[in-house]
Coordinates of C-alpha atoms and ligand atoms in Angstrom, one line a residue:
X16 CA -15.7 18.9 6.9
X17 CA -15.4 14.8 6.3
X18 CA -16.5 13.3 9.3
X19 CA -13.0 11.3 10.4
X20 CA -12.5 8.5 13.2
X21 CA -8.5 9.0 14.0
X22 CA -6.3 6.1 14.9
X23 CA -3.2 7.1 17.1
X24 CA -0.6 5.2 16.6
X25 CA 1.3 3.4 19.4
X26 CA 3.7 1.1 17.0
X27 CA 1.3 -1.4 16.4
X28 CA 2.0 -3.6 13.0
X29 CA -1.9 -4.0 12.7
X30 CA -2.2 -0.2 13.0
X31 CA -2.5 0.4 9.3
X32 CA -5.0 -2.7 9.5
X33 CA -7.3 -0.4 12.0
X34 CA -7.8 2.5 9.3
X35 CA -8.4 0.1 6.5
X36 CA -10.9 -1.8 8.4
X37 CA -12.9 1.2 9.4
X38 CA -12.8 2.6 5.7
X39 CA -14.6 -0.6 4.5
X40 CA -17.2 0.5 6.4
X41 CA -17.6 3.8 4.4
X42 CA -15.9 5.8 7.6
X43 CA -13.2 8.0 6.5
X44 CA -9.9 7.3 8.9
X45 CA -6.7 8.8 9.8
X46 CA -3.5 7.4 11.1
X47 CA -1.6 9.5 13.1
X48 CA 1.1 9.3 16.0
X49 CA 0.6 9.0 19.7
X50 CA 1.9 12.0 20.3
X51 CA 0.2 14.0 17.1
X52 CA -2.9 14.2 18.8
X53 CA -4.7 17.6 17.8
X54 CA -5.7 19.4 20.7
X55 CA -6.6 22.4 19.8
X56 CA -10.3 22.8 20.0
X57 CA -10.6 23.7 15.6
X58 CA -8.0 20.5 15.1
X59 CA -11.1 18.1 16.4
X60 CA -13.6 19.3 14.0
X61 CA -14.6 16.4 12.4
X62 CA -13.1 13.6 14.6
X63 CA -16.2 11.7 15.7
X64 CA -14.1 9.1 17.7
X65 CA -10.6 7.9 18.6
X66 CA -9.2 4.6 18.1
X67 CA -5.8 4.0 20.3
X68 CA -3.8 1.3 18.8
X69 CA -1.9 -1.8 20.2
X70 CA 2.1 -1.2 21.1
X71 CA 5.0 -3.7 21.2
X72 CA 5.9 -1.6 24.5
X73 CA 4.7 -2.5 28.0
X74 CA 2.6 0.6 29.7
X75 CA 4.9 0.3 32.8
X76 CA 8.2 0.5 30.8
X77 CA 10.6 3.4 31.5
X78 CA 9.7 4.3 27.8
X79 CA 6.4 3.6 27.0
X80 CA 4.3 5.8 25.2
X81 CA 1.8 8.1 27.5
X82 CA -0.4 10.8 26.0
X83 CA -2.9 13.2 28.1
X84 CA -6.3 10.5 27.8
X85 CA -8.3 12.5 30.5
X86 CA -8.4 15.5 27.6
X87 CA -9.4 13.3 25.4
X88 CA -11.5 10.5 27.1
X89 CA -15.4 11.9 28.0
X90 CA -15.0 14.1 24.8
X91 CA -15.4 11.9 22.1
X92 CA -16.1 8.2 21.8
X93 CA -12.8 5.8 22.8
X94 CA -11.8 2.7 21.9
X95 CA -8.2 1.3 23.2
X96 CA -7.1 -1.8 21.7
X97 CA -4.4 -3.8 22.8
X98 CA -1.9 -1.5 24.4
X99 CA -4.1 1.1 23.6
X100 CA -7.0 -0.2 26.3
X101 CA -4.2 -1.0 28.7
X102 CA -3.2 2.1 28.9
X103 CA -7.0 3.5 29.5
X104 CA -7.1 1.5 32.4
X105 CA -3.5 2.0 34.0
X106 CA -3.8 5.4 33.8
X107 CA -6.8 5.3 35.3
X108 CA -5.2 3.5 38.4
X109 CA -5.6 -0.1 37.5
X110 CA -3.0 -2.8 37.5
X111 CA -1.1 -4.2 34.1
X112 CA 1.4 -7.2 34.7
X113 CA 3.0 -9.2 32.5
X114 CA 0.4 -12.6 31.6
X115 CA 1.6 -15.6 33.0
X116 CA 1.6 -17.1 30.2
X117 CA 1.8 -14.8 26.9
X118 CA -1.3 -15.2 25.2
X119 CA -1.0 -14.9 21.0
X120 CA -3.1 -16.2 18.7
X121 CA -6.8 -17.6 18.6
X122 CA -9.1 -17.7 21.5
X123 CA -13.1 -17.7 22.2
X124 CA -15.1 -15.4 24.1
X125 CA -16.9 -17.0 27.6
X126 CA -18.7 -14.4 28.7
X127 CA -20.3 -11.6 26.8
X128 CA -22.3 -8.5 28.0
X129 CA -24.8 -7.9 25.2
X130 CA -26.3 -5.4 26.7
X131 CA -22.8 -3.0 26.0
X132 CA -23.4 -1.0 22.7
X133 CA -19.5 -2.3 21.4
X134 CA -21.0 -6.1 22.4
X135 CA -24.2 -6.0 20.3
X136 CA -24.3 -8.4 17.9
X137 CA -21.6 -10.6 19.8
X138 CA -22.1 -14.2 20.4
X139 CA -20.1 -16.2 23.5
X140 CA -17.7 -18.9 21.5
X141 CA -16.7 -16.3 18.9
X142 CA -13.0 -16.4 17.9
X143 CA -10.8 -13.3 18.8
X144 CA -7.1 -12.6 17.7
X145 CA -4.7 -12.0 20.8
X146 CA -1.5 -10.5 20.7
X147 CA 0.1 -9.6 23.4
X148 CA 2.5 -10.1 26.6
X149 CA 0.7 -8.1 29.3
X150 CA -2.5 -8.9 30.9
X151 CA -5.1 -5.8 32.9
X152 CA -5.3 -7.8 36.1
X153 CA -6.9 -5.0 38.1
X154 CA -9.7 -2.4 36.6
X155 CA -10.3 0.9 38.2
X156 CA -13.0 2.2 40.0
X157 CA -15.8 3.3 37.1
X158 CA -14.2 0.5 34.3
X159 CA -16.7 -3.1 34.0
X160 CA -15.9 -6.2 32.4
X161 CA -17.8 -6.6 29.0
X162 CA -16.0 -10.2 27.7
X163 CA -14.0 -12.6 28.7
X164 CA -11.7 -15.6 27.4
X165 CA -10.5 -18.5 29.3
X166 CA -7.5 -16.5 30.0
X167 CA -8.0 -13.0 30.1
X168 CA -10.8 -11.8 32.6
X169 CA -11.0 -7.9 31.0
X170 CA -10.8 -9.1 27.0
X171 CA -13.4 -5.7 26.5
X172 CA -14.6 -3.5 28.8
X173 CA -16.4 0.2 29.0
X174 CA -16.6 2.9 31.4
X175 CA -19.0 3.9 33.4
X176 CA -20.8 7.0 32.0
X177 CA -18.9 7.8 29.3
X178 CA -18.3 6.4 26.1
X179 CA -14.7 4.6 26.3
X180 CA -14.1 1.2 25.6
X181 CA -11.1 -1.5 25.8
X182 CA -10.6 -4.6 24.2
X183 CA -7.7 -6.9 24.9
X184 CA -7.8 -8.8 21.4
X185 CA -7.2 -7.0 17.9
X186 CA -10.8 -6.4 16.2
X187 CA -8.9 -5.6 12.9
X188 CA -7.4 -8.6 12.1
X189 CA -9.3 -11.2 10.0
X190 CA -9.2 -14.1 12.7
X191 CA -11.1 -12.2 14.8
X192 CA -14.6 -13.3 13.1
X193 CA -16.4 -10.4 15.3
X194 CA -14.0 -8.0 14.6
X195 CA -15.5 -6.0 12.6
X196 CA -18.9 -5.9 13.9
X197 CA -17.3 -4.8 17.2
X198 CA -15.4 -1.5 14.5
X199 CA -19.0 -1.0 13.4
X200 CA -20.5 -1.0 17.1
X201 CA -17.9 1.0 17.9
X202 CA -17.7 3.6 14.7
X203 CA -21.6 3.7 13.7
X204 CA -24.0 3.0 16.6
X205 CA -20.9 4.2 19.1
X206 CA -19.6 7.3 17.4
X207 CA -22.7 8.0 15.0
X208 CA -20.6 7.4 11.5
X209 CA -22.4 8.7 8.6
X210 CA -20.8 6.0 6.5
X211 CA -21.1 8.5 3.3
X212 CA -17.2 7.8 2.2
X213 CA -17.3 5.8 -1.0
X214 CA -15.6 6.1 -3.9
X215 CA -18.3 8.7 -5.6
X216 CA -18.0 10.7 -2.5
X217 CA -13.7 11.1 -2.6
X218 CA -14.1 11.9 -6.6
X219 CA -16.9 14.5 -6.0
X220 CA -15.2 16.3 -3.4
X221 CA -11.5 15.7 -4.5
X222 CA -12.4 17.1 -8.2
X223 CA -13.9 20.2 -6.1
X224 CA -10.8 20.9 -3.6
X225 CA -8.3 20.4 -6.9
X226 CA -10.8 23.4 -8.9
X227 CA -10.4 25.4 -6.1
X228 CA -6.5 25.1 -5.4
X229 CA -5.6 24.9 -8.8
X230 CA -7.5 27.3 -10.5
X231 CA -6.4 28.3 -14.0
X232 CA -2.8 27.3 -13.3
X233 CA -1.2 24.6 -15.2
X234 CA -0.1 21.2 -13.6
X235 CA 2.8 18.6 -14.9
X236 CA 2.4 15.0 -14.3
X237 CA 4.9 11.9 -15.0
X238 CA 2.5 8.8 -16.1
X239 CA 4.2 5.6 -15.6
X240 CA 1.5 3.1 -16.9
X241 CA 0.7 2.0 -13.1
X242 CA -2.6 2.2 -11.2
X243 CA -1.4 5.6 -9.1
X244 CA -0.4 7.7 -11.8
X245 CA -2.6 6.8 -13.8
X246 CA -5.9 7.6 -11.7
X247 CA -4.5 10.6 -10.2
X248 CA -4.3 12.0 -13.8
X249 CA -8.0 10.9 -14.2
X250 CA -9.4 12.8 -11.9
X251 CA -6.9 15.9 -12.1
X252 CA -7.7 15.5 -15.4
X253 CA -11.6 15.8 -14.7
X254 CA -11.1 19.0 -12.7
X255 CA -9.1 21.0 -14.8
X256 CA -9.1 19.6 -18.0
X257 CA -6.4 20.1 -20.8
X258 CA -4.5 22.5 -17.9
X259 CA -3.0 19.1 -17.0
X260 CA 0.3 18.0 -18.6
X261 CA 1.2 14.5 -18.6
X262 CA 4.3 13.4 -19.4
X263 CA 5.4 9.6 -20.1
X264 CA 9.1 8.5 -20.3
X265 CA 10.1 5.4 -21.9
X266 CA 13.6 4.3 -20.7
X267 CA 13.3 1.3 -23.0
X268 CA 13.0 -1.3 -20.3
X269 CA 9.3 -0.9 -20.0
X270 CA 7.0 -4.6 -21.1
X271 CA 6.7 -6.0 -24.6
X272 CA 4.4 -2.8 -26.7
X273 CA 3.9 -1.2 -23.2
X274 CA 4.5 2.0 -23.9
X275 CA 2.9 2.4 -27.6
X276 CA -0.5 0.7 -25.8
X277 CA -0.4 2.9 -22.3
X278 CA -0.1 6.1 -24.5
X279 CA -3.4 5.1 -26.8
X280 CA -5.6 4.1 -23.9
X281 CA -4.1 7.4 -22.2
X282 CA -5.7 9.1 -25.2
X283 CA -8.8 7.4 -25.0
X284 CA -9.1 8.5 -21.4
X285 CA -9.1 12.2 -22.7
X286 CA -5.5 12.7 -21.1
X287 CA -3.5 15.3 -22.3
X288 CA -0.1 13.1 -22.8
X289 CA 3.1 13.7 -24.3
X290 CA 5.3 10.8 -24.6
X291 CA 9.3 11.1 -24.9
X292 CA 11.1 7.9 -25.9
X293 CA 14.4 8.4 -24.2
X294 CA 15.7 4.6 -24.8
X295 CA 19.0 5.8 -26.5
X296 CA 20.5 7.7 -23.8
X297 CA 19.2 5.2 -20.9
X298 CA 20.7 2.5 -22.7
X299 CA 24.0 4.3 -23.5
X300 CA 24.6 5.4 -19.7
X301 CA 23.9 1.8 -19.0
X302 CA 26.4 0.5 -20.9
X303 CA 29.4 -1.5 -18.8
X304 CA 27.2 -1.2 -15.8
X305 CA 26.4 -4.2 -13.6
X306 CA 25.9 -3.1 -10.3
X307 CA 22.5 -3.2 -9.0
X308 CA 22.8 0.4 -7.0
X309 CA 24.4 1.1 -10.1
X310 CA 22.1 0.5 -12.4
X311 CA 19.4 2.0 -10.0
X312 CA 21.1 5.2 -9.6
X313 CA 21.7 5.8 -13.4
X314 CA 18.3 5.0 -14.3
X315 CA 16.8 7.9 -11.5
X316 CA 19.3 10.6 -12.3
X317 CA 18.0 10.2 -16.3
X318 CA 14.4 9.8 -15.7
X319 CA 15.0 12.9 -13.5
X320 CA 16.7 14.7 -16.5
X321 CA 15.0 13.7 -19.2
X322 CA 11.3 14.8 -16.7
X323 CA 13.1 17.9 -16.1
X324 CA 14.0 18.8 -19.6
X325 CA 10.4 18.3 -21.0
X326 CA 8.6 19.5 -18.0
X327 CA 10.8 23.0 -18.3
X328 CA 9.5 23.7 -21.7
X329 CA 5.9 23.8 -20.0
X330 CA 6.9 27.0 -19.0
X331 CA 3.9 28.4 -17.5
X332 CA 3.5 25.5 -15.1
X333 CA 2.8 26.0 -11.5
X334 CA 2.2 22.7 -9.9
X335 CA 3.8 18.8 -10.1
X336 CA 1.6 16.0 -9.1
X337 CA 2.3 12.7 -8.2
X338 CA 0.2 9.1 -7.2
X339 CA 1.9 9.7 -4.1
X340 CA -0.5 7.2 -2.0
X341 CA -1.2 7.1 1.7
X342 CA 1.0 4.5 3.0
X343 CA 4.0 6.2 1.3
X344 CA 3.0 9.7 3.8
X345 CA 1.8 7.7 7.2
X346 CA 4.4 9.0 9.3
X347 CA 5.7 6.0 10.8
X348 CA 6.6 5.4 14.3
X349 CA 10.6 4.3 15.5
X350 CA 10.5 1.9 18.6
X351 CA 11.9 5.0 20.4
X352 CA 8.9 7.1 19.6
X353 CA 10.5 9.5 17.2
X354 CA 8.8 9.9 14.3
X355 CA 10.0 9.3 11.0
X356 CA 9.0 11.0 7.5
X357 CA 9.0 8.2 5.2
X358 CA 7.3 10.6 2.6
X359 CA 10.2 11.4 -0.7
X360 CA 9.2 12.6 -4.0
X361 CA 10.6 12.2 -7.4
X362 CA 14.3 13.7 -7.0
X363 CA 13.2 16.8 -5.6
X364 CA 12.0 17.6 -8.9
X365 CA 9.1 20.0 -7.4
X366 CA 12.0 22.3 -5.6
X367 CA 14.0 22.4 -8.2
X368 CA 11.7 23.7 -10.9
X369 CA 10.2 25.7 -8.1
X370 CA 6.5 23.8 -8.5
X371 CA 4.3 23.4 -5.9
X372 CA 2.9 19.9 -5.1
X373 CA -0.4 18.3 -5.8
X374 CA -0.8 14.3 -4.5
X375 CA -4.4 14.0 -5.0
X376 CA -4.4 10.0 -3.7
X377 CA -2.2 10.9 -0.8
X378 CA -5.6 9.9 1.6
X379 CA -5.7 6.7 -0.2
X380 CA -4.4 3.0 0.1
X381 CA -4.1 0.8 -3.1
X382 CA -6.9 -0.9 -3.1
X383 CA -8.9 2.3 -2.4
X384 CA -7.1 3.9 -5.5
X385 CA -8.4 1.3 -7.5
X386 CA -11.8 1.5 -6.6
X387 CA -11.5 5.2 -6.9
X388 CA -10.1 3.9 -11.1
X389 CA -13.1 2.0 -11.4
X390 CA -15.6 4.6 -10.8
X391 CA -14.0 7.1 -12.7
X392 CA -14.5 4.9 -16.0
X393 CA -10.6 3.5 -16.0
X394 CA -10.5 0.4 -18.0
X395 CA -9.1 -2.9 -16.2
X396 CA -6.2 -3.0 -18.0
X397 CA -5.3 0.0 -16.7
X398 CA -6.3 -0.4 -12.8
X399 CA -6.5 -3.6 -12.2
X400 CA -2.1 -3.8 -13.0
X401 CA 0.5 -5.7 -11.3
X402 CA 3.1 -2.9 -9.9
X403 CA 5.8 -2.5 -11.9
X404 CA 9.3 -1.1 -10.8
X405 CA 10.2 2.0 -12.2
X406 CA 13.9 1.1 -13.5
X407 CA 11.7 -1.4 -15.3
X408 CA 13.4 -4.9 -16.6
X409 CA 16.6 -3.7 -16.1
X410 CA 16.2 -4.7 -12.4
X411 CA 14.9 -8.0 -13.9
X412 CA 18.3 -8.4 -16.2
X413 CA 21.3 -9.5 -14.0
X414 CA 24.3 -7.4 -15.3
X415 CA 24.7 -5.4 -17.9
X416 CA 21.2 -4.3 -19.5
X417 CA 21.7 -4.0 -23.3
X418 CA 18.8 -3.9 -26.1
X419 CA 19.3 -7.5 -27.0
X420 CA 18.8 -8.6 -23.6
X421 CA 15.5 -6.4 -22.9
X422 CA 14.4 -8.0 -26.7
X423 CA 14.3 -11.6 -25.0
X424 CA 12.9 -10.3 -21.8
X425 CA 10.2 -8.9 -22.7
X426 CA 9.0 -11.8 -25.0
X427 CA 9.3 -14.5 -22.4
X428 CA 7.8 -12.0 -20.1
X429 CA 5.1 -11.3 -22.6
X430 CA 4.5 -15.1 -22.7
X431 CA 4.3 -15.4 -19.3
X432 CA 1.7 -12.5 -18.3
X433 CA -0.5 -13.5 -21.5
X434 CA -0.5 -17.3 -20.2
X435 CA -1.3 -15.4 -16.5
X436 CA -4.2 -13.9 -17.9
X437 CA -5.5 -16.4 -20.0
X438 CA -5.6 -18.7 -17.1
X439 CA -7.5 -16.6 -15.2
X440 CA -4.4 -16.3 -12.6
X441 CA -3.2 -12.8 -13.5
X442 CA -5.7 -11.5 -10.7
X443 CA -4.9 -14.4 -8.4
X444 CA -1.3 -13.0 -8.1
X445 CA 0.3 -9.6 -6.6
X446 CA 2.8 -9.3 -9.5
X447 CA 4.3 -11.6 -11.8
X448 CA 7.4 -11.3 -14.0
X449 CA 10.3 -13.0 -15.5
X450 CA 14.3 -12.7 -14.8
X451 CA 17.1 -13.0 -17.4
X452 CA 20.1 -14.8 -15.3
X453 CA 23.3 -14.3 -16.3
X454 CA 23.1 -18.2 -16.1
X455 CA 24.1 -20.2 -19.6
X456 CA 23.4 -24.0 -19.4
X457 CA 23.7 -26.7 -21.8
X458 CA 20.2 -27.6 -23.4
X459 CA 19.5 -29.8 -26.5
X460 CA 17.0 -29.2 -29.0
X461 CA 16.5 -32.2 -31.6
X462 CA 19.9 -33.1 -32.3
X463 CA 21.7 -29.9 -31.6
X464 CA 23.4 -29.2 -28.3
X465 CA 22.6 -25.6 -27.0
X466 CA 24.2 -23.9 -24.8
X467 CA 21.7 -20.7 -23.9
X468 CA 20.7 -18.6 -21.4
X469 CA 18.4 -19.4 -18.1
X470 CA 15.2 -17.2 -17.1
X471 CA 13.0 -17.5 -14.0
X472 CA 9.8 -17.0 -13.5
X473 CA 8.6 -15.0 -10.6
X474 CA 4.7 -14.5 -8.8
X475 CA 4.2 -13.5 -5.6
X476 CA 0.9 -13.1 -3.7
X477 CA 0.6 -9.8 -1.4
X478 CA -1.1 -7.6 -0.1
X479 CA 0.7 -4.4 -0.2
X480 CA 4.6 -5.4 -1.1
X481 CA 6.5 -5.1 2.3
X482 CA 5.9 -9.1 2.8
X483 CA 4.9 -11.7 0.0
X484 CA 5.2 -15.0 -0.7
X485 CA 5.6 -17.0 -3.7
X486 CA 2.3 -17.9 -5.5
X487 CA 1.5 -21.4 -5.7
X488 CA 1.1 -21.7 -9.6
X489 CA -0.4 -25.0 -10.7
X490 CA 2.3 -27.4 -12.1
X491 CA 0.3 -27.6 -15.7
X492 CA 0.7 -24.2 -16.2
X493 CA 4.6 -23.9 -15.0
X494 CA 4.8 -26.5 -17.2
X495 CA 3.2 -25.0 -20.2
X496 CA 4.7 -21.5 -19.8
X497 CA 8.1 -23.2 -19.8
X498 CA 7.1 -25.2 -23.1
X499 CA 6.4 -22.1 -24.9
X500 CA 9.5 -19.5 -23.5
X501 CA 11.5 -21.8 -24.9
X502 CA 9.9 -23.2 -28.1
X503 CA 9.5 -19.6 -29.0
X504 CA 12.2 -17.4 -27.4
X505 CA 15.6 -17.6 -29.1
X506 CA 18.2 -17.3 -26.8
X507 CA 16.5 -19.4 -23.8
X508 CA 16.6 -23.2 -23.4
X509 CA 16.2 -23.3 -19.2
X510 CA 12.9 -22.0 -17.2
X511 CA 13.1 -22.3 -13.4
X512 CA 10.5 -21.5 -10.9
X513 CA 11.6 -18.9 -7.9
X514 CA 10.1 -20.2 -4.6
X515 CA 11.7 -17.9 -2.0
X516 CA 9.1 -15.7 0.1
X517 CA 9.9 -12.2 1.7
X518 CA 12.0 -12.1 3.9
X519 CA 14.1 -13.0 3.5
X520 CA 13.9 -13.0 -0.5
X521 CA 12.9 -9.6 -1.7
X522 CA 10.2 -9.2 -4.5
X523 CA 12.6 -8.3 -7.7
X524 CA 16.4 -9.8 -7.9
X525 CA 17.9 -6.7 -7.7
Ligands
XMP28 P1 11.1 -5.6 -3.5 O1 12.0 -6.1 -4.6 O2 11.8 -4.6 -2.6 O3 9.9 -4.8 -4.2 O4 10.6 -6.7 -2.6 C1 8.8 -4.4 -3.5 C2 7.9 -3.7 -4.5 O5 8.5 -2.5 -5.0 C3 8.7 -2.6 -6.4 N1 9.9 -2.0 -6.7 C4 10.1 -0.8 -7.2 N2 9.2 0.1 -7.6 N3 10.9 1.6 -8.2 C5 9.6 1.3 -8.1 O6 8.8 2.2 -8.5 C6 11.9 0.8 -7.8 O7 13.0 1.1 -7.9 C7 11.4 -0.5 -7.3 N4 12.1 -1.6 -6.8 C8 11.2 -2.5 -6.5 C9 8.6 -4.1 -6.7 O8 8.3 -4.4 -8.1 C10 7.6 -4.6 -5.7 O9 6.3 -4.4 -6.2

């Protein structure tokens, strides 16, 4: 049984922050919500401690989120943050007002306790993140004081006797410079973390579990040339061998020789691939088309088909997997508490074909999954990727997406994410790309007057999509990347630069 530290979620944006923080430190973690928690006595095997995250509700509103802590609390190790150590102490009979002022942002510890096992390590004058409206102006009976800020007399605190803690500031967050020595207190002296959960240690025993649930039976996977697919083929691949089926679609949209250079580093991986160039029909249902739902909705329903109709003629197969990844399953919380499934799958392509599912990554975050890639022998060009959107360039061609227009897309792309990596920026960026406008300007070019079409290049930095902002190229390089998209790309005579962030821009243009 992995050893697990669970987070319970009261809302909290930083709650997906918690579990990453406490996985850097080699300590497997799992979100759940508030309400989730596992009481049954053969649920807790393996939970060494219990994190309680912040809340944008108030513990006295009429709808704040309460949960039984005296079940939980004196059992295994506590920490409350935010919310989460507000509520400790209401329910516990103290006091919780709103602050006088609201306190956000940076502040410094005044007083620290050292002697407190969450304190060790913890100098007075260290920075600390605050984040909230409400203030703990009374403890109960049993809870001490263990820091303190200007402002905020209880900033951490334990109980007496038992091994619960509080803090008042967010220890996840970067700008909180002793925030995560206060996790580690908290997660390895506190709760006795093993700190055994690397990379080796998910491959080893994820290659195991997949032997045993899979057994002989034969699995189908859709590789998409992205980090996710691509690693949990790898290691499915490493547990059962040439039983795995993988199956890569080109719709025709994919980057300049993508899919002919995916495919042969597939091979070289060992993967057992099939690839199905499906341009024709995706191109010929596109025709006409130049709504962006549209477009979308097209490109699904024949990825969907064209899956379907090769996957059906592996007729023994039992099992679909998908990168599925772990923010893609947190079950997130509504501000009214309800929870909501945010997990989908591919069409409900597994039900239909009557498959069951296999998401070997589904524990994972990104950055985890790539670390995962790189142990399992993955070259860079492989996991170290920008994400790509499925429907491809067409998202990146406003209007109607025809063959010519995907022709000079993909070479002023091309020119873009070579000059990226050549400039040692490709890394430095989220994801990168260029956008065909259905734009025509007047240009001239020696003595000729054009009249051609206008791209722009997009980069963002990010660090997992919902919010990005645009990178900050270097004006030499705009400059030379514009030089060369339109020395060298017929068709072009305009480069602009997109610097919206998001929100409220989004990531693509369509
Ligand atoms: P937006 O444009 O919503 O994009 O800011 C956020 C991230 O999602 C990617 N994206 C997609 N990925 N299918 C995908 O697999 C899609 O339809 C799709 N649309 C956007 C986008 O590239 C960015 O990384």
């Amino acid at each position: 049984m992995t050893e697990k530290i669970l987070i319970l979620d009261f809302g909290s944006q930083t709650t997906q922050l918690i579990g990453r923080r406490v996985r850097e430190l080699n300590i497997y973690s799992e979100i759940v919500p508030y309400n989730k928690y596992p009481y049954g006595r053969e649920a807790q095997e393996g939970i060494i401690g219990v994190i309680l995250s912040g809340s944008p509700l108030s513990v006295y509103d009429d709808n704040a989120f309460h949960i039984d802590l005296a079940a939980i609390r004196g059992r295994v190790p506590v920490l409350g943050i935010c919310y989460g150590a507000q509520l400790m102490a209401y329910e516990a009979g103290g006091k919780v007002r709103a602050a006088a002022s609201r306190e956000y942002g940076r502040a410094r510890l005044r007083t620290v306790d050292g002697a407190s096992p969450l304190m060790r390590g913890i100098g007075i004058g260290e920075q600390v993140w605050m984040s909230h409206g409400d203030t703990i102006t009374d403890l109960p009976a049993g809870f001490r004081v263990v820091a303190s800020t200007a402002d905020v007399e209880s900033a951490a605190f334990e109980v007496e006797g038992e091994q619960s803690w509080g803090v008042q500031f967010h220890p996840e967050v970067y700008h909180s410079e002793c925030g995560m020595q206060i996790l580690r207190n908290f997660a390895v002296d506190i709760c006795g973390a093993k700190c055994d959960w690397t990379a080796r240690s998910f491959i080893d025993t994820t290659i195991a579990e997949l032997r045993q649930k899979i057994g002989n039976d034969k699995v189908i996977l859709g590789l998409s040339g992205g980090v996710d697919s691509t690693v949990a083929a790898v290691l499915l691949s490493r547990a059962i061998g040439d039983n795995l089926r993988c199956i890569f679609v080109d719709h025709g949209m994919l980057r300049l020789n993508e899919f002919r250079d995916v495919i042969n580093e597939y091979r070289r991986l060992g993967l057992n691939v099939r690839g199905i160039d499906a341009s024709e029909r995706f191109f010929a249902d596109l025709a006409g088309v130049t709504d962006p739902e549209k477009k979308r909705k097209i490109i699904g329903a024949d990825f969907v088909a064209v899956f379907d109709e090769e996957a059906r003629k592996i007729t023994d197969a039992r099992w679909l997997a998908q990168g599925t990844i772990y923010p893609d399953c947190i079950e997130s919380l509504s501000i009214t508490g309800t929870v909501i499934k945010s997990h989908h799958n591919v069409g409900g392509l597994p039900e239909r074909m009557n498959l069951r599912l296999c998401e070997p990554l589904r524990l994972l975050f990104k950055d985890e999954v790539r670390r995962v890639g790189r142990e399992l022998g993955i070259p860079d060009s492989l996991v170290g990727r920008h994400p790509f959107p499925g429907p491809g360039l067409a998202v990146r061609i406003l209007g109607e997406v025809t063959r010519p227009k995907v022709a000079i897309l993909q070479q002023a792309d091309n020119i873009f994410i070579e000059g990226l990596r050549r400039s040692g920026l490709y890394d430095k960026v989220w994801q990168a790309g260029v956008i065909l406008l259905p734009v025509q300007s007047v240009g001239v070019m020696g003595d000729e007057r054009t009249y051609e079409q206008a791209v722009a290049l997009r980069a963002v930095t990010s660090t997992d999509a919902m919010t990005a902002d645009w990178a900050h190229l270097p004006y030499e390089f705009l400059a030379k990347i514009s030089n060369e998209i339109i020395n060298k790309v017929r068709g072009v005579n305009r480069v602009c630069y997109d610097i919206s962030s998001k929100p409220p821009a989004t990531i693509e243009w369509e």
